[in-house]
CSV table of C-alpha atoms and ligand atoms in Angstrom, one decimal:
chain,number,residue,atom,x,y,z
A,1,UNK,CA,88.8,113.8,97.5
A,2,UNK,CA,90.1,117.2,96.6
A,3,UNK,CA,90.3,119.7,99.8
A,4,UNK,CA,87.7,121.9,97.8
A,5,UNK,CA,85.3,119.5,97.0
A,6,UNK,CA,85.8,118.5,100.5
A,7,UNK,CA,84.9,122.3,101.9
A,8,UNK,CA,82.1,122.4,99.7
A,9,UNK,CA,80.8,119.5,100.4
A,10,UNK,CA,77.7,119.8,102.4
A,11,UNK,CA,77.7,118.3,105.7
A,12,UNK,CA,75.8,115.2,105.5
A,13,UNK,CA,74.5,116.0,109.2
A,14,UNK,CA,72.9,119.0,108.3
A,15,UNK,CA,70.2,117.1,105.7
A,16,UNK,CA,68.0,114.9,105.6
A,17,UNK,CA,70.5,112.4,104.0
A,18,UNK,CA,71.0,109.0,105.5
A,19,UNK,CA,74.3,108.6,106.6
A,20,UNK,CA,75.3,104.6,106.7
A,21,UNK,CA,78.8,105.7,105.4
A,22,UNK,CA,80.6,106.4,108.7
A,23,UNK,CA,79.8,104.1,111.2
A,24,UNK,CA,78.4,106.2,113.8
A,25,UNK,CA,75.7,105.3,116.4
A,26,UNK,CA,72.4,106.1,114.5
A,27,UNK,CA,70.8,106.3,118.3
A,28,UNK,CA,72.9,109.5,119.2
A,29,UNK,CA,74.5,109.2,122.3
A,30,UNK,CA,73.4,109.4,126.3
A,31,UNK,CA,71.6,111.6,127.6
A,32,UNK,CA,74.1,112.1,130.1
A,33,UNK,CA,76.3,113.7,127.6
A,34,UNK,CA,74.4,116.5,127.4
A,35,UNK,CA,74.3,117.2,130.8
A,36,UNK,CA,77.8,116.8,131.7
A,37,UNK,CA,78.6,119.3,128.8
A,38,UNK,CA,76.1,122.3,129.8
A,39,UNK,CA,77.8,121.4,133.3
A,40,UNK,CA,80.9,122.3,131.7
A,41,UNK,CA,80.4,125.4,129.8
A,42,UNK,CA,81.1,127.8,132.3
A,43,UNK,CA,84.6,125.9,132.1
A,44,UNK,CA,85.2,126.7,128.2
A,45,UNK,CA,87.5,129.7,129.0
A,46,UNK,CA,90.1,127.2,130.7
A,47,UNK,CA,92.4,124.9,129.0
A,48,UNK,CA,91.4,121.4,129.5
A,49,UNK,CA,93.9,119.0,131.9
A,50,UNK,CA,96.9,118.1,130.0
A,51,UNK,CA,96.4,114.7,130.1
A,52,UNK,CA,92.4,114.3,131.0
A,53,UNK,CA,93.4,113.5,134.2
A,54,UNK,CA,89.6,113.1,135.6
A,55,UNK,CA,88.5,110.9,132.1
A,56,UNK,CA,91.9,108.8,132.6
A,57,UNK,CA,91.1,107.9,136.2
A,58,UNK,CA,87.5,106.8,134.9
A,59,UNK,CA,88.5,104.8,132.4
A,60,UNK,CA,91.1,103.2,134.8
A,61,UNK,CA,88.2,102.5,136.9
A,62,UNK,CA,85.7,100.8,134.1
A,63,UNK,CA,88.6,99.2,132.8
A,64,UNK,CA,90.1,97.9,135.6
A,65,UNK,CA,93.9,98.6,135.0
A,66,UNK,CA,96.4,101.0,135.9
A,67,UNK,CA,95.3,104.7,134.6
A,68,UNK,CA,99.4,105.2,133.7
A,69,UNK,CA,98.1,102.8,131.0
A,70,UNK,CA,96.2,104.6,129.8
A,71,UNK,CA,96.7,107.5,126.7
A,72,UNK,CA,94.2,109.9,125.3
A,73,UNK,CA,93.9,111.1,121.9
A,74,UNK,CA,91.7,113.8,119.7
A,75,UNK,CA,90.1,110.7,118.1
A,76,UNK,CA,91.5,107.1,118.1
A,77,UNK,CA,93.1,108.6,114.8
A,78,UNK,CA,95.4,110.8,116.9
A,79,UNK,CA,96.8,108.0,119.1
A,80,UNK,CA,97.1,106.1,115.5
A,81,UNK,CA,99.0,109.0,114.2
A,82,UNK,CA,101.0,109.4,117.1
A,83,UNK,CA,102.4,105.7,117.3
A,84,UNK,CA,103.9,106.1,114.3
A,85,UNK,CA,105.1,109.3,114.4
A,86,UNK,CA,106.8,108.4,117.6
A,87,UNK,CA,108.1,104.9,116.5
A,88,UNK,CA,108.1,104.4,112.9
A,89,UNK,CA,111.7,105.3,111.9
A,90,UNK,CA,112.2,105.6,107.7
A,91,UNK,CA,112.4,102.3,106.6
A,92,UNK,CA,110.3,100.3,109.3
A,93,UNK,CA,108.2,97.8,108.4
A,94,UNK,CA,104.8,97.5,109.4
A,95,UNK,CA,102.2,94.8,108.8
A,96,UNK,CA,98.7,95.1,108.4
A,97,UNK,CA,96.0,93.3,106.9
A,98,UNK,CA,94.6,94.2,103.1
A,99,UNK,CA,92.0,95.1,103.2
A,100,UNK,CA,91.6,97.0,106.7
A,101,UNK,CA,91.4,100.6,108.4
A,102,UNK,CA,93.7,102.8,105.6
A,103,UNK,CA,94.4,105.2,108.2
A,104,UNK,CA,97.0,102.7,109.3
A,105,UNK,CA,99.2,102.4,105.8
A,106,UNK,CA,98.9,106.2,105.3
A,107,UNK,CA,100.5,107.4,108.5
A,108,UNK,CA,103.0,104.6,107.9
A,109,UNK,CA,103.8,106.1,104.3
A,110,UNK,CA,104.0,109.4,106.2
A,111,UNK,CA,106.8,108.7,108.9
A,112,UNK,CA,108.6,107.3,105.4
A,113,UNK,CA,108.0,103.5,106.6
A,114,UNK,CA,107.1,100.9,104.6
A,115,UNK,CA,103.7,99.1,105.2
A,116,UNK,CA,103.4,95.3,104.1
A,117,UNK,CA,100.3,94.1,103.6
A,118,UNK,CA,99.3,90.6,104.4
A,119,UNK,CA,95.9,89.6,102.3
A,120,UNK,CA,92.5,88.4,104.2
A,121,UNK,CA,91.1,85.2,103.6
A,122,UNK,CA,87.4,85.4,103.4
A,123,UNK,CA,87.4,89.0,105.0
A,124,UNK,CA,89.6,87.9,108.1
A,125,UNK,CA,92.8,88.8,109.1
A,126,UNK,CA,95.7,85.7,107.8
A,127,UNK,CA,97.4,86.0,111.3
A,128,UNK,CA,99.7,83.3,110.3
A,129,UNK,CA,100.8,85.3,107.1
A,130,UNK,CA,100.9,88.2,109.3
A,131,UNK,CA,103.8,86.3,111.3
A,132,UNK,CA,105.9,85.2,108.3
A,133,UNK,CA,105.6,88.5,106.9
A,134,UNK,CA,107.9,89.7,110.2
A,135,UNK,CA,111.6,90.4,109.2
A,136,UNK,CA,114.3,92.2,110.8
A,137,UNK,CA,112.7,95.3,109.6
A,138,UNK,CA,109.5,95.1,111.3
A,139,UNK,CA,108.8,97.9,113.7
A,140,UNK,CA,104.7,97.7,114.4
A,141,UNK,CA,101.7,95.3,113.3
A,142,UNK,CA,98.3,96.4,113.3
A,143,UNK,CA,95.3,94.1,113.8
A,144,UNK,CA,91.7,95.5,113.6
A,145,UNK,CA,89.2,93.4,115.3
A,146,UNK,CA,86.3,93.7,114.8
A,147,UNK,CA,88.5,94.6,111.4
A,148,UNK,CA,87.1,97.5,109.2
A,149,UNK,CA,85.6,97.5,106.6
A,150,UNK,CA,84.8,94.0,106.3
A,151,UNK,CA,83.5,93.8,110.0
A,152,UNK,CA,84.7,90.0,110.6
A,153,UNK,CA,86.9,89.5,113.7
A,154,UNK,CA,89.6,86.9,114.3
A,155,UNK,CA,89.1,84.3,116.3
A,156,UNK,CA,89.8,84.0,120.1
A,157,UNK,CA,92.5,81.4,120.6
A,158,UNK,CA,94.5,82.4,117.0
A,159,UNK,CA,94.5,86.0,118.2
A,160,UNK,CA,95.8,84.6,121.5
A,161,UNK,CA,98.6,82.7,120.2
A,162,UNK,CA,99.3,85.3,117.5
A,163,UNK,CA,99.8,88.1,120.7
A,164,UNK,CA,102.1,85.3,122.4
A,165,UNK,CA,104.2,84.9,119.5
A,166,UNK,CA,104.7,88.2,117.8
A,167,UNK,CA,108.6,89.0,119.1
A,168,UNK,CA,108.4,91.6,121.8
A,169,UNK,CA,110.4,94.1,120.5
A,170,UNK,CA,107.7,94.6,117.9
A,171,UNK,CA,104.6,96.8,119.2
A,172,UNK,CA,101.6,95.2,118.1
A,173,UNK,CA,98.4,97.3,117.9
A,174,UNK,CA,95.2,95.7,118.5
A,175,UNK,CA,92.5,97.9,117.1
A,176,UNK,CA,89.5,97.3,119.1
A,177,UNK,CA,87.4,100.7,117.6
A,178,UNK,CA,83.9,98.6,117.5
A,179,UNK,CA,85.0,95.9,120.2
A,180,UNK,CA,81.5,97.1,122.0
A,181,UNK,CA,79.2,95.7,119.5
A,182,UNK,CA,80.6,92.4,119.5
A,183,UNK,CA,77.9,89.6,120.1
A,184,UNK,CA,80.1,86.3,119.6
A,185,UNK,CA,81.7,84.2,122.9
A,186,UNK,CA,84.4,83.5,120.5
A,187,UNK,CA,86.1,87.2,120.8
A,188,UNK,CA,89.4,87.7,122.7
A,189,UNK,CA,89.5,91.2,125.1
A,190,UNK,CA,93.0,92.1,123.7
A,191,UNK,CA,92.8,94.5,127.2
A,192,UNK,CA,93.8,91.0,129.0
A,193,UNK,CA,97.0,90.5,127.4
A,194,UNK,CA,98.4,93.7,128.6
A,195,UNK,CA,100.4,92.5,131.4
A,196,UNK,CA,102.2,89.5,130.0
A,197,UNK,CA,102.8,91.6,126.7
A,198,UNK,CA,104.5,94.7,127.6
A,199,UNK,CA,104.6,95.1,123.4
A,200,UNK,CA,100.9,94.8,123.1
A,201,UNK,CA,99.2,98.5,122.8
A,202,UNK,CA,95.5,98.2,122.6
A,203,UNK,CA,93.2,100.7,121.0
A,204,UNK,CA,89.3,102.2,121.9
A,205,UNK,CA,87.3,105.3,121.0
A,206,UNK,CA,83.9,107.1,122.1
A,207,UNK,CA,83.4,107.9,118.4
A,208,UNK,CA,81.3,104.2,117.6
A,209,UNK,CA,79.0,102.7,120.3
A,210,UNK,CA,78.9,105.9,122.5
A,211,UNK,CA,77.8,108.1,119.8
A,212,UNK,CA,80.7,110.8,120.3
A,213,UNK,CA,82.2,110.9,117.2
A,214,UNK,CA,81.9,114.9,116.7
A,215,UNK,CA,84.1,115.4,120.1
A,216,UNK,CA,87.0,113.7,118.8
A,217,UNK,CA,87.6,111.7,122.2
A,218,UNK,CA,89.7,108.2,122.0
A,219,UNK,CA,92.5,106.4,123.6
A,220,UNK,CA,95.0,103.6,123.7
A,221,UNK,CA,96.3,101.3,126.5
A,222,UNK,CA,100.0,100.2,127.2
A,223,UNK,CA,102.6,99.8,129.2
A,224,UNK,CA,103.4,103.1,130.6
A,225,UNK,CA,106.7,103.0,129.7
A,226,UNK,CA,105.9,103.3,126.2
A,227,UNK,CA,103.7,106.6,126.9
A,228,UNK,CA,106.6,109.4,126.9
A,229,UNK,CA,107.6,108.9,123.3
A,230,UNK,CA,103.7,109.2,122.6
A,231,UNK,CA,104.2,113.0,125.0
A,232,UNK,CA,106.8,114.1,123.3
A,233,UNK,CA,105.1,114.7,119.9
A,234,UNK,CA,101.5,115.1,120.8
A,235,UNK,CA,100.1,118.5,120.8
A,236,UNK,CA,100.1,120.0,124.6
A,237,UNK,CA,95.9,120.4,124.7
A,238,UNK,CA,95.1,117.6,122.1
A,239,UNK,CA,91.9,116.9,123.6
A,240,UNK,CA,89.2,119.3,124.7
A,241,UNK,CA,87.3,120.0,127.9
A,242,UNK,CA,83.7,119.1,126.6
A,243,UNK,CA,84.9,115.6,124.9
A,244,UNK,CA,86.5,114.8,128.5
A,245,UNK,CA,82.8,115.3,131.0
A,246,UNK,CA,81.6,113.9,127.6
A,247,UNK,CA,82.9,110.7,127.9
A,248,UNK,CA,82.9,110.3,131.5
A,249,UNK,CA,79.1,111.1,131.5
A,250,UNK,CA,78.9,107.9,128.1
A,251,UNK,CA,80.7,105.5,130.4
A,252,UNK,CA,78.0,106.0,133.3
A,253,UNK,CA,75.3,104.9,131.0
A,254,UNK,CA,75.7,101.5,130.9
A,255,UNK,CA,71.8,101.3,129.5
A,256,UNK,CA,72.5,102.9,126.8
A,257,UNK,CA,74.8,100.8,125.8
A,258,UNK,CA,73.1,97.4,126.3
A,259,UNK,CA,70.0,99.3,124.3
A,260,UNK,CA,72.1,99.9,121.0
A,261,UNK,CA,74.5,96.8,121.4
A,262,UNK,CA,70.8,94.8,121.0
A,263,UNK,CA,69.4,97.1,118.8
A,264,UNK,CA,72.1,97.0,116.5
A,265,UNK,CA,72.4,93.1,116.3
A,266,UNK,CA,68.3,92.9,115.7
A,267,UNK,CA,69.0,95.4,112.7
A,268,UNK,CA,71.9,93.5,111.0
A,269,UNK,CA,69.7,90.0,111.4
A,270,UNK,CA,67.1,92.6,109.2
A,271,UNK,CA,69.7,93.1,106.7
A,272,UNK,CA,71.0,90.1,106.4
A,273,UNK,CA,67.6,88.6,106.1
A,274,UNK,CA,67.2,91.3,103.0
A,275,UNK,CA,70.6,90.3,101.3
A,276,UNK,CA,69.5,86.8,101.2
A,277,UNK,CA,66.5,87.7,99.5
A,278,UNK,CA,68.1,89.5,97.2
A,279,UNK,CA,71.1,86.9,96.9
A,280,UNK,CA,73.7,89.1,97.7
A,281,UNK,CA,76.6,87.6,99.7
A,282,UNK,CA,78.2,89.4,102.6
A,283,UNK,CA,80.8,88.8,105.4
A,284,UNK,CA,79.6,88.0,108.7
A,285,UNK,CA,79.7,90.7,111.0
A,286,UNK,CA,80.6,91.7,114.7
A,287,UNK,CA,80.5,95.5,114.4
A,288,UNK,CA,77.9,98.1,113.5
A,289,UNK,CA,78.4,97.7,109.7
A,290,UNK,CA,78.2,95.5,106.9
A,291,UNK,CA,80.4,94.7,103.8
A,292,UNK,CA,78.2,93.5,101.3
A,293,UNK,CA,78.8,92.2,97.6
A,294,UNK,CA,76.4,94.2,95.5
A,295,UNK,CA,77.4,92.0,92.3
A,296,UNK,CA,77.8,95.3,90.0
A,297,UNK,CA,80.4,98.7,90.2
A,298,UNK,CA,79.6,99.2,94.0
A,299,UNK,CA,81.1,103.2,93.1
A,300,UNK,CA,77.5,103.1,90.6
A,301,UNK,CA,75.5,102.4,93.3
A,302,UNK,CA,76.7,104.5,95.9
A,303,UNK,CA,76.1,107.4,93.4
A,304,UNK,CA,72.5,106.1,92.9
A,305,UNK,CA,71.3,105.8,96.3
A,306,UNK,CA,72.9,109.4,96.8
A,307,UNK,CA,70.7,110.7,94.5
A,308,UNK,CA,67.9,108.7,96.9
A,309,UNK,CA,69.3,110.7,99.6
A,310,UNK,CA,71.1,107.6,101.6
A,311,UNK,CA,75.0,107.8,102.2
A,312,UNK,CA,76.5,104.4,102.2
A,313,UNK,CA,80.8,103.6,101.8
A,314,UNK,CA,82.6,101.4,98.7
A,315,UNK,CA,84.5,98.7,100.8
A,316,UNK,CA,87.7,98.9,99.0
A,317,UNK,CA,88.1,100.7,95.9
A,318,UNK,CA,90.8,98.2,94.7
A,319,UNK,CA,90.0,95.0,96.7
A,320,UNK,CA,86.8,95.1,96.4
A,321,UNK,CA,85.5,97.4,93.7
A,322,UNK,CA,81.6,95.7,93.7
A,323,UNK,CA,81.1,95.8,97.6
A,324,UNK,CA,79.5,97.8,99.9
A,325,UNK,CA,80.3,98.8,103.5
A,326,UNK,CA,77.0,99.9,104.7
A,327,UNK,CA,76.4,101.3,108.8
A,328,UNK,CA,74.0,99.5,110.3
A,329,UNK,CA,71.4,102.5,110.9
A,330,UNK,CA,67.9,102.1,112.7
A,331,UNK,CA,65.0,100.1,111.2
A,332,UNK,CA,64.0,102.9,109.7
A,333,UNK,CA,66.7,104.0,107.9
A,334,UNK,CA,67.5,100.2,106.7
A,335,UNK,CA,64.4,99.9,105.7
A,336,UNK,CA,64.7,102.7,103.4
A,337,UNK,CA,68.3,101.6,102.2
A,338,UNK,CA,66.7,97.9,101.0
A,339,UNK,CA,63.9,99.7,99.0
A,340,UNK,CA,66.2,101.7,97.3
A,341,UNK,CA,69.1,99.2,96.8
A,342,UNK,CA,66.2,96.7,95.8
A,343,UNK,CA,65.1,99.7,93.1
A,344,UNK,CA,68.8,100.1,91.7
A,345,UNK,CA,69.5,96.4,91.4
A,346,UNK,CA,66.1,95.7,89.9
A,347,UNK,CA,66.8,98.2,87.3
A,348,UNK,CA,70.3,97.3,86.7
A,349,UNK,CA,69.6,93.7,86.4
A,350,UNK,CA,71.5,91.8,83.8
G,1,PLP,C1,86.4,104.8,113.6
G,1,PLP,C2,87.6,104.1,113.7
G,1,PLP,C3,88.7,104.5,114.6
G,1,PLP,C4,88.8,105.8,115.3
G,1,PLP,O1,87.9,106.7,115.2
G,1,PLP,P1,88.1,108.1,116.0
G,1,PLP,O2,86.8,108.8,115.6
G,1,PLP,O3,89.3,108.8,115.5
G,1,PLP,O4,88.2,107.8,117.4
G,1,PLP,C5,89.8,103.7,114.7
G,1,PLP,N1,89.9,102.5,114.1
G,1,PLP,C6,88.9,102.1,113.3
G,1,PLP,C7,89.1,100.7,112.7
G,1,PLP,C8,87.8,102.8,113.1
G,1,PLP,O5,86.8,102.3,112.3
C-alpha cells in the first residue's frame, strides 16, 4: 500500500467495521490496564526507564528466568527489526518458512541479507528442510509457532530436536507472538530451551492475547550476552511509560486470560463447524485466527465483505492467492462474517 492511501485510509477502529484482519483480542484488554495507566498520567512528563526496568523484573518473575534475559521492544516488531539490524551482516543467510510472518524476509532484505525460504507442507513449518537449507552463510532462522498466517504449529518433539540440532553459532528465533492461545498438549514452550541453547532467542508480545496492540509493548528472551548488540542500535526511550504499568497491570490478570483463551477456542470450533458446512477447507489452528480456502480470488472476497463492513486478511497473496486469514472475533462478529461470506459464495457460485 502506498503511504497516501495509507494516511487516508480511515482507521478501521474508529467505525463500525469489523476488524478480523489483524489478529487483535476482540475482548479488549483487562481492566487493570486502565487503571494502571490513569495511575500513570501524572508520570507522562518523565521519560520512561531506559530499559523498563519495573515491566522486566515482572516478566522475570511470571516467567521464571533471569530478568537480564530479558529485552523489550516498541512492539515484538522492534525486537524483530533490531535482531537483524544488529546481526545480519550483507550477505547472511536467513531461513524462514514460506509462507510465514513477512516482517521477517523484509527486515532481512533491509540489512542487505539474503532470506531463504523453506516451503510448508500442509501449512507447517518443514523443519527438516529448514536444516538442509543451513550453509556456511547462515546467520539467523526464524520459526513462528503458532506460525502466521496459517495458524498451525510444529510439533513438540521435531521442534525439540530441530532447537538441539541447529549449530550454535546460528541464532534461532522462536516466534511465539500467539503462544497464549494454544490449546494442544503437543506444543513445546521454546522459553525451556533457553539454558541449554545459548543460540536460541525466543519471542512474545502484549499486542495478541492481552489486547495491547495500540501501546506497542513486546519483548524477546536470550542469553544476556547477546543483549548489547541489540543496545547499541535501539532507540534510547523505545518503549513508553503507559505501555510499561500497561503490561504489568495485563500480566496480573490471569482471569482475563483464561476467559479469552476459552472464549476464543469455543469461537474457532463455531467457525470451523461453518466452513464444513460450506465445504471449505482450512488448516487447523492453535492461534486466534484462521487461514481458510475460500475456493475463488480470496483478494474478491475480501473487497466484498468490505463493502459489508467486515475487515478480514488474504493469507498470501502469492502462496495462497484463494485463502483467507480471518481473526477469530466474538460470536457476534463471526456470526456476522459467515452470513456474509455465505452471501458472497452463494452468489459467486460456479
Ligand atoms: C503480531 C505479531 C508479532 C508482533 O506484534 P507486535 O504488535 O509488534 O508486538 C510478531 N510476530 C507475529 C508472528 C505476529 O503475528
Amino acid at each position: 500500500m502506498g503511504w497516501i492511501k495509507m494516511l487516508k485510509q480511515k482507521n478501521i477502529a474508529n467505525d463500525k467495521m469489523i476488524n478480523l484482519s489483524t489478529n487483535e483480542n476482540p475482548f479488549g484488554c483487562s481492566e487493570k490496564v486502565g487503571q494502571a495507566i490513569v495511575q500513570e498520567l501524572n508520570k507522562v512528563s518523565m521519560y520512561p526507564e531506559l530499559l523498563g526496568q519495573a515491566l522486566v523484573e515482572k516478566l522475570a518473575d511470571h516467567l521464571g528466568l533471569d530478568w537480564k534475559r530479558i529485552f523489550l521492544g516498541n512492539g515484538t516488531d522492534e525486537v524483530l527489526r533490531l535482531l537483524t539490524r544488529g546481526y545480519i551482516e550483507p550477505g547472511d543467510e536467513a531461513i524462514m518458512a514460506d509462507v510465514t510472518f513477512p516482517i521477517y524476509n523484509r527486515n532481512v532484505l533491509n540489512e542487505n541479507g539474503i532470506p531463504v525460504l523453506v516451503p510448508n507442507s500442509n501449512g507447517v513449518h518443514n523443519l527438516d528442510g529448514m536444516l538442509q537449507a543451513i550453509t556456511n552463510r547462515t546467520k539467523m532462522i526464524f520459526v513462528c509457532n503458532p506460525n502466521n498466517p496459517t495458524g498451525t504449529i510444529v510439533g513438540k518433539e521435531k521442534l525439540r530436536s530441530f532447537i538441539e540440532k541447529v549449530p550454535s553459532h546460528i541464532l534461532l528465533v522462536v516466534d511465539e507472538a500467539y503462544s497464549e492461545y494454544v490449546m494442544t498438549e503437543d506444543y513445546l514452550d521454546a522459553l525451556t530451551l533457553m539454558e541449554k541453547n545459548p543460540n536460541l532467542i525466543v519471542l512474545r508480545t502484549f499486542s495478541k492475547m492481552y489486547g495491547l496492540a495500540g501501546l506497542r509493548i513486546g519483548y524477546g528472551v536470550m542469553d544476556d550476552s547477546l543483549i548489547p548488540k541489540l543496545l547499541s542500535v535501539k532507540d534510547r526511550y523505545n518503549t513508553n511509560r503507559l505501555a510499561h504499568v500497561a503490561a504489568i497491570g495485563a500480566l496480573d490478570d490471569i482471569g482475563f486470560v483464561s476467559f479469552c483463551k476459552q472464549q476464543n477456542n469455543e469461537n474457532k470450533k463455531y467457525l470451523e463447524q461453518q466452513f464444513d458446512q460450506m465445504k471449505l477447507s482450512y488448516l487447523p489452528s492453535q492461534a486466534n485466527f484462521v487461514m481458510v480456502d475460500v475456493n475463488r480470488s480470496a483478494d474478491k472476497v475480501v473487497e466484498q465483505l468490505l463493502k459489508k463492513g467486515i475487515s478480514v486478511s488474504i493469507a498470501d497473496p502469492t502462496e495462497h492467492p484463494q485463502s483467507l486469514r480471518i481473526t477469530i472475533g466474538t460470536q457476534e462478529e463471526n456470526e456476522e462474517l459467515i452470513k456474509q461470506l455465505k452471501s458472497i459464495i452463494l452468489l459467486t457460485e460456479d
